[in-house]
Amino acid sequence: MSLVEIRDLKKYFPVGDGFFSRNKGNVKAVDGVNLTINEGETLGLVGESGCGKSTLGRTILRLIEPTSGEVIFHGKNLLALSARELREMRREMQIIFQDPYASLNPRMRVGDIVGEGLEIHKLAKGKAKRDRIMELLHQVGLREDHYPRYPHEFSGGQRQRIGIARALAVNPKFIVCDEPVSSLDVSIQAQIINLLQELQEKMHLTYLFISHDLRVVEHISHRVAIMYLGKVVEIAAGETIYRDAKHPYTRALLSAVPMPETSRKKERIVLEGDVPSPVNPPSGCTFHPRCAYRQPLCSEMEPPLDFSDGHGVSCHVFGPIKRA
């Protein structure tokens, strides 16, 4: 059963020469994305830096207002809600930010940071609030004596645990994890990933897990979506993506993943050129200037995201429907 449906979602940022200049174009950060996130699953979202994956996550939650499209959450279009209705809905949707150093107010104690959502949504006060905060700290692996401390007194991994506790405070159903382990040491990454999985099983959570690290995504995700220049170019079950990737961009990403066993090493696929500008993306398939398999049709017509047995590919050459 789907919890979140994203329909033709777009987010364009205007570009100008200066403060009083006219709009000279738009950065197409998210350009017509369609996704479904099922209840209780983790959908991994992968792509190079600047491909629009973090913008997509924040646009889904309306932390950034979209240019157009629809986000359906539990049958309600979030983009049509009033400010009051959206505030009530935010109890069910939370975010864990990438940088645990920047996402916590350095002037607030841990207890106040974690309990802020309880105050805003009037869920608990007094002793009930304090008990709830202590329960949350325990759930994420922190101690009661951490309650009165400030963020600067903690390590990066502990700060991310505080961020997770803050997100859990209002009992959400859906959490956007925006590269939550990218700034942490590898050993700490594993601890946080395991914590997120334990919490998901215990609290029946649904995650959109954003990352550029395919090894992390493989470990945590049920399905994986690959994003390139504001568009989703491939989506399938995690094991399918890693075993039988179709899109040339996905194959190139997988070829760059380090393999510990020399026998499993794959030939590295080096892409041509640089990522095109999202202000003026290429015509047709946006990946075609860097693709070794491009055909004349690739520069003329944008390939739709065609599906076969749950495996979606946006490619004229390797998609389930061959047009080239």
Tab-separated table of C-alpha atoms in Angstrom:
chain	number	residue	atom	x	y	z
A	1	MET	CA	0.000	0.000	0.000
A	2	SER	CA	1.464	3.358	-1.032
A	3	LEU	CA	1.961	6.022	1.631
A	4	VAL	CA	3.452	8.753	-0.575
A	5	GLU	CA	2.750	9.372	-4.263
A	6	ILE	CA	4.758	11.989	-6.150
A	7	ARG	CA	3.262	13.076	-9.458
A	8	ASP	CA	5.154	15.148	-12.024
A	9	LEU	CA	6.842	17.131	-9.257
A	10	LYS	CA	8.955	20.105	-10.357
A	11	LYS	CA	11.053	22.657	-8.550
A	12	TYR	CA	12.682	25.425	-10.585
A	13	PHE	CA	14.867	28.134	-9.051
A	14	PRO	CA	15.001	31.444	-10.971
A	15	VAL	CA	18.392	32.710	-12.122
A	16	GLY	CA	19.285	36.396	-12.582
A	17	ASP	CA	22.332	38.628	-13.028
A	18	GLY	CA	21.887	40.593	-9.823
A	19	PHE	CA	19.498	41.786	-7.153
A	20	PHE	CA	17.296	43.834	-9.497
A	21	SER	CA	17.839	41.794	-12.666
A	22	ARG	CA	15.216	40.000	-14.690
A	23	ASN	CA	14.838	36.259	-14.576
A	24	LYS	CA	17.287	34.855	-17.135
A	25	GLY	CA	16.244	31.242	-16.746
A	26	ASN	CA	15.603	28.529	-14.211
A	27	VAL	CA	17.691	25.915	-12.451
A	28	LYS	CA	15.613	22.772	-13.001
A	29	ALA	CA	16.539	21.091	-9.731
A	30	VAL	CA	13.580	18.678	-9.815
A	31	ASP	CA	12.110	18.202	-13.262
A	32	GLY	CA	8.991	16.059	-13.486
A	33	VAL	CA	9.605	13.306	-10.905
A	34	ASN	CA	7.086	10.487	-10.430
A	35	LEU	CA	7.592	8.142	-7.480
A	36	THR	CA	5.608	5.943	-5.134
A	37	ILE	CA	6.829	5.122	-1.625
A	38	ASN	CA	5.092	2.157	-0.033
A	39	GLU	CA	4.122	2.013	3.607
A	40	GLY	CA	6.848	0.482	5.757
A	41	GLU	CA	9.563	0.456	3.085
A	42	THR	CA	12.814	2.322	2.596
A	43	LEU	CA	13.200	3.892	-0.830
A	44	GLY	CA	16.834	4.766	-1.495
A	45	LEU	CA	17.436	7.827	-3.677
A	46	VAL	CA	20.890	7.952	-5.255
A	47	GLY	CA	22.713	10.367	-7.526
A	48	GLU	CA	25.710	12.646	-7.934
A	49	SER	CA	25.994	15.839	-5.929
A	50	GLY	CA	23.775	18.496	-7.480
A	51	CYS	CA	21.355	16.077	-9.142
A	52	GLY	CA	18.414	17.402	-7.082
A	53	LYS	CA	17.872	14.571	-4.617
A	54	SER	CA	17.960	16.724	-1.454
A	55	THR	CA	15.752	19.328	-3.122
A	56	LEU	CA	13.280	16.562	-3.971
A	57	GLY	CA	13.166	15.383	-0.354
A	58	ARG	CA	12.560	18.866	1.005
A	59	THR	CA	9.993	19.663	-1.674
A	60	ILE	CA	8.017	16.550	-0.756
A	61	LEU	CA	7.739	17.896	2.809
A	62	ARG	CA	7.037	21.429	1.559
A	63	LEU	CA	10.110	22.769	3.310
A	64	ILE	CA	10.687	24.129	-0.194
A	65	GLU	CA	7.598	25.129	-2.140
A	66	PRO	CA	7.343	23.231	-5.454
A	67	THR	CA	6.880	24.870	-8.836
A	68	SER	CA	4.207	22.360	-9.876
A	69	GLY	CA	3.063	18.787	-9.406
A	70	GLU	CA	1.392	16.818	-6.646
A	71	VAL	CA	2.497	15.084	-3.440
A	72	ILE	CA	-0.189	12.720	-2.151
A	73	PHE	CA	0.248	11.620	1.468
A	74	HIS	CA	-2.384	9.267	2.871
A	75	GLY	CA	-4.741	10.338	0.097
A	76	LYS	CA	-4.291	14.091	0.692
A	77	ASN	CA	-2.524	16.438	-1.717
A	78	LEU	CA	0.015	18.243	0.491
A	79	LEU	CA	0.373	21.051	-2.029
A	80	ALA	CA	-3.307	21.944	-1.678
A	81	LEU	CA	-3.318	22.167	2.122
A	82	SER	CA	-3.679	25.427	4.006
A	83	ALA	CA	-0.989	26.523	6.472
A	84	ARG	CA	-3.020	25.206	9.407
A	85	GLU	CA	-3.739	21.864	7.706
A	86	LEU	CA	-0.085	21.498	6.730
A	87	ARG	CA	1.040	22.174	10.292
A	88	GLU	CA	-1.197	19.364	11.551
A	89	MET	CA	0.085	17.046	8.823
A	90	ARG	CA	3.723	17.766	9.733
A	91	ARG	CA	3.323	15.541	12.776
A	92	GLU	CA	3.330	12.595	10.383
A	93	MET	CA	6.286	13.748	8.242
A	94	GLN	CA	9.737	14.559	9.573
A	95	ILE	CA	13.295	14.956	8.307
A	96	ILE	CA	16.754	13.943	9.533
A	97	PHE	CA	19.322	16.392	8.191
A	98	GLN	CA	22.731	15.633	6.735
A	99	ASP	CA	24.885	17.757	9.013
A	100	PRO	CA	24.431	16.987	12.732
A	101	TYR	CA	26.596	20.014	13.565
A	102	ALA	CA	24.478	22.564	11.697
A	103	SER	CA	21.013	21.096	12.302
A	104	LEU	CA	21.012	21.518	16.096
A	105	ASN	CA	20.645	24.871	17.819
A	106	PRO	CA	23.906	25.329	19.792
A	107	ARG	CA	22.114	27.466	22.411
A	108	MET	CA	19.503	24.859	23.273
A	109	ARG	CA	19.935	21.933	25.624
A	110	VAL	CA	19.334	18.436	24.277
A	111	GLY	CA	16.104	18.038	26.249
A	112	ASP	CA	14.710	21.238	24.738
A	113	ILE	CA	15.779	20.252	21.194
A	114	VAL	CA	14.120	16.847	21.400
A	115	GLY	CA	11.040	18.206	23.162
A	116	GLU	CA	10.470	21.160	20.833
A	117	GLY	CA	8.057	19.194	18.635
A	118	LEU	CA	6.082	18.108	21.678
A	119	GLU	CA	5.642	21.783	22.592
A	120	ILE	CA	4.701	22.935	19.078
A	121	HIS	CA	2.075	20.222	18.604
A	122	LYS	CA	0.930	20.319	22.262
A	123	LEU	CA	1.503	16.597	22.717
A	124	ALA	CA	2.891	16.663	26.257
A	125	LYS	CA	3.962	19.015	29.009
A	126	GLY	CA	5.439	18.905	32.490
A	127	LYS	CA	6.426	15.480	33.770
A	128	ALA	CA	4.815	13.695	30.783
A	129	LYS	CA	6.989	15.728	28.425
A	130	ARG	CA	10.168	14.990	30.369
A	131	ASP	CA	9.325	11.274	30.532
A	132	ARG	CA	8.724	11.231	26.781
A	133	ILE	CA	12.077	12.923	26.106
A	134	MET	CA	13.868	10.415	28.350
A	135	GLU	CA	12.173	7.575	26.467
A	136	LEU	CA	13.305	9.029	23.135
A	137	LEU	CA	16.897	9.444	24.319
A	138	HIS	CA	16.910	5.821	25.438
A	139	GLN	CA	15.478	4.672	22.088
A	140	VAL	CA	18.321	6.262	20.115
A	141	GLY	CA	21.088	5.026	22.436
A	142	LEU	CA	21.647	8.105	24.605
A	143	ARG	CA	21.574	8.387	28.402
A	144	GLU	CA	19.421	10.369	30.803
A	145	ASP	CA	22.380	12.496	31.865
A	146	HIS	CA	22.598	13.801	28.273
A	147	TYR	CA	19.314	15.674	28.801
A	148	PRO	CA	20.776	18.970	30.160
A	149	ARG	CA	23.841	19.105	27.897
A	150	TYR	CA	24.483	21.270	24.823
A	151	PRO	CA	25.192	19.954	21.277
A	152	HIS	CA	28.874	20.961	21.356
A	153	GLU	CA	29.438	18.424	24.133
A	154	PHE	CA	28.675	15.492	21.831
A	155	SER	CA	30.415	13.626	19.014
A	156	GLY	CA	29.066	13.663	15.451
A	157	GLY	CA	27.367	10.292	15.847
A	158	GLN	CA	25.743	11.338	19.127
A	159	ARG	CA	24.487	14.556	17.555
A	160	GLN	CA	22.889	12.585	14.752
A	161	ARG	CA	21.178	10.426	17.370
A	162	ILE	CA	19.790	13.629	18.888
A	163	GLY	CA	18.487	14.608	15.440
A	164	ILE	CA	16.820	11.213	15.085
A	165	ALA	CA	15.218	11.549	18.534
A	166	ARG	CA	13.891	14.983	17.558
A	167	ALA	CA	12.335	13.528	14.387
A	168	LEU	CA	10.708	10.678	16.328
A	169	ALA	CA	9.240	12.892	19.057
A	170	VAL	CA	5.908	13.511	17.289
A	171	ASN	CA	5.391	9.853	16.231
A	172	PRO	CA	5.751	10.357	12.459
A	173	LYS	CA	4.852	7.798	9.803
A	174	PHE	CA	7.253	9.085	7.128
A	175	ILE	CA	10.823	10.361	7.520
A	176	VAL	CA	13.082	11.869	4.879
A	177	CYS	CA	16.661	10.866	5.740
A	178	ASP	CA	18.749	13.454	3.886
A	179	GLU	CA	22.227	11.871	3.728
A	180	PRO	CA	22.137	11.220	7.497
A	181	VAL	CA	25.464	9.355	7.635
A	182	SER	CA	27.572	11.059	4.951
A	183	SER	CA	29.472	13.244	7.448
A	184	LEU	CA	30.199	10.396	9.887
A	185	ASP	CA	33.059	7.897	10.196
A	186	VAL	CA	32.436	4.506	8.587
A	187	SER	CA	32.094	2.653	11.912
A	188	ILE	CA	29.595	5.250	13.164
A	189	GLN	CA	27.715	5.082	9.860
A	190	ALA	CA	27.021	1.393	10.465
A	191	GLN	CA	25.688	2.115	13.963
A	192	ILE	CA	23.308	4.819	12.710
A	193	ILE	CA	22.093	2.657	9.807
A	194	ASN	CA	21.396	-0.225	12.193
A	195	LEU	CA	19.566	2.152	14.542
A	196	LEU	CA	17.374	3.436	11.707
A	197	GLN	CA	16.502	-0.127	10.698
A	198	GLU	CA	15.653	-1.108	14.277
A	199	LEU	CA	13.432	1.941	14.691
A	200	GLN	CA	11.711	1.258	11.375
A	201	GLU	CA	10.821	-2.275	12.415
A	202	LYS	CA	9.717	-1.252	15.906
A	203	MET	CA	7.718	1.848	14.923
A	204	HIS	CA	6.569	0.845	11.407
A	205	LEU	CA	8.283	3.827	9.800
A	206	THR	CA	8.604	4.647	6.110
A	207	TYR	CA	11.858	6.206	4.868
A	208	LEU	CA	13.039	8.133	1.853
A	209	PHE	CA	16.775	7.564	2.275
A	210	ILE	CA	18.857	10.035	0.260
A	211	SER	CA	22.520	9.261	-0.326
A	212	HIS	CA	25.333	9.357	-2.852
A	213	ASP	CA	26.893	6.214	-1.342
A	214	LEU	CA	25.622	3.101	-3.112
A	215	ARG	CA	27.093	0.800	-0.448
A	216	VAL	CA	25.006	2.429	2.293
A	217	VAL	CA	21.875	2.414	0.135
A	218	GLU	CA	22.325	-1.285	-0.689
A	219	HIS	CA	22.370	-2.108	3.018
A	220	ILE	CA	19.223	-0.241	4.049
A	221	SER	CA	16.898	0.094	1.027
A	222	HIS	CA	14.080	-2.121	-0.206
A	223	ARG	CA	13.922	-0.274	-3.534
A	224	VAL	CA	16.407	2.112	-5.131
A	225	ALA	CA	15.746	5.094	-7.414
A	226	ILE	CA	18.583	6.615	-9.451
A	227	MET	CA	18.402	10.357	-10.113
A	228	TYR	CA	20.236	12.329	-12.787
A	229	LEU	CA	19.882	16.045	-13.492
A	230	GLY	CA	16.510	16.412	-11.770
A	231	LYS	CA	14.937	13.227	-13.169
A	232	VAL	CA	14.584	9.625	-12.026
A	233	VAL	CA	16.234	7.451	-14.687
A	234	GLU	CA	15.900	4.005	-13.072
A	235	ILE	CA	14.012	2.437	-10.176
A	236	ALA	CA	13.740	-1.161	-9.013
A	237	ALA	CA	14.114	-3.463	-6.034
A	238	GLY	CA	17.525	-3.083	-4.419
A	239	GLU	CA	18.802	-6.529	-5.413
A	240	THR	CA	17.653	-5.936	-8.999
A	241	ILE	CA	19.528	-2.638	-9.294
A	242	TYR	CA	22.762	-4.142	-8.009
A	243	ARG	CA	22.452	-7.358	-10.018
A	244	ASP	CA	20.896	-6.185	-13.273
A	245	ALA	CA	21.137	-2.409	-13.723
A	246	LYS	CA	19.879	-1.283	-17.125
A	247	HIS	CA	20.508	2.440	-17.453
A	248	PRO	CA	24.065	3.389	-18.552
A	249	TYR	CA	24.268	5.992	-15.781
A	250	THR	CA	23.367	3.428	-13.100
A	251	ARG	CA	25.991	1.049	-14.482
A	252	ALA	CA	28.615	3.791	-14.331
A	253	LEU	CA	27.748	4.553	-10.689
A	254	LEU	CA	27.944	0.881	-9.734
A	255	SER	CA	31.283	0.446	-11.500
A	256	ALA	CA	32.751	3.123	-9.213
A	257	VAL	CA	31.777	1.342	-5.979
A	258	PRO	CA	34.953	-0.060	-4.313
A	259	MET	CA	34.991	-3.846	-4.008
A	260	PRO	CA	37.027	-5.428	-1.174
A	261	GLU	CA	37.509	-8.745	-2.987
A	262	THR	CA	39.752	-8.504	-6.023
A	263	SER	CA	37.816	-11.287	-7.730
A	264	ARG	CA	34.669	-9.144	-7.768
A	265	LYS	CA	36.254	-6.042	-9.247
A	266	LYS	CA	34.435	-4.651	-12.235
A	267	GLU	CA	35.738	-2.652	-15.142
A	268	ARG	CA	35.390	1.038	-14.313
A	269	ILE	CA	33.054	2.934	-16.649
A	270	VAL	CA	34.318	6.487	-17.163
A	271	LEU	CA	31.628	8.841	-18.411
A	272	GLU	CA	32.316	11.375	-21.128
A	273	GLY	CA	32.381	15.084	-20.320
A	274	ASP	CA	30.828	16.838	-17.333
A	275	VAL	CA	27.321	16.996	-15.905
A	276	PRO	CA	25.343	19.495	-18.053
A	277	SER	CA	23.965	22.669	-16.516
A	278	PRO	CA	20.487	22.278	-14.975
A	279	VAL	CA	19.771	25.796	-16.279
A	280	ASN	CA	20.017	24.587	-19.862
A	281	PRO	CA	19.728	20.777	-19.855
A	282	PRO	CA	20.243	18.837	-23.105
A	283	SER	CA	17.275	18.082	-25.335
A	284	GLY	CA	15.798	14.597	-25.369
A	285	CYS	CA	17.487	12.318	-22.838
A	286	THR	CA	19.484	14.572	-20.528
A	287	PHE	CA	22.145	11.857	-20.186
A	288	HIS	CA	22.776	11.416	-23.915
A	289	PRO	CA	25.833	13.754	-24.210
A	290	ARG	CA	27.736	11.479	-21.782
A	291	CYS	CA	26.352	8.123	-22.963
A	292	ALA	CA	28.463	5.695	-25.002
A	293	TYR	CA	25.305	4.005	-26.354
A	294	ARG	CA	23.449	7.105	-27.573
A	295	GLN	CA	21.394	6.942	-30.754
A	296	PRO	CA	19.988	9.821	-32.871
A	297	LEU	CA	16.613	9.444	-31.137
A	298	CYS	CA	18.214	10.080	-27.732
A	299	SER	CA	18.830	13.758	-28.531
A	300	GLU	CA	15.380	14.223	-30.049
A	301	MET	CA	12.886	12.696	-27.607
A	302	GLU	CA	12.895	12.359	-23.826
A	303	PRO	CA	12.499	8.684	-22.855
A	304	PRO	CA	9.616	7.968	-20.460
A	305	LEU	CA	10.151	5.875	-17.344
A	306	ASP	CA	8.838	2.553	-18.708
A	307	PHE	CA	8.263	-0.400	-16.374
A	308	SER	CA	8.578	-4.157	-16.756
A	309	ASP	CA	8.079	-6.433	-13.719
A	310	GLY	CA	8.490	-3.471	-11.364
A	311	HIS	CA	11.770	-2.363	-12.969
A	312	GLY	CA	11.502	1.167	-14.373
A	313	VAL	CA	14.079	2.487	-16.864
A	314	SER	CA	14.142	5.812	-18.697
A	315	CYS	CA	16.220	4.849	-21.743
A	316	HIS	CA	15.510	4.440	-25.459
A	317	VAL	CA	18.221	1.797	-25.848
A	318	PHE	CA	18.011	-0.317	-22.677
A	319	GLY	CA	14.459	0.365	-21.514
A	320	PRO	CA	11.763	-2.349	-21.651
A	321	ILE	CA	10.296	-0.625	-24.729
A	322	LYS	CA	12.964	-0.202	-27.415
A	323	ARG	CA	12.526	2.897	-29.546
A	324	ALA	CA	16.005	3.396	-30.965
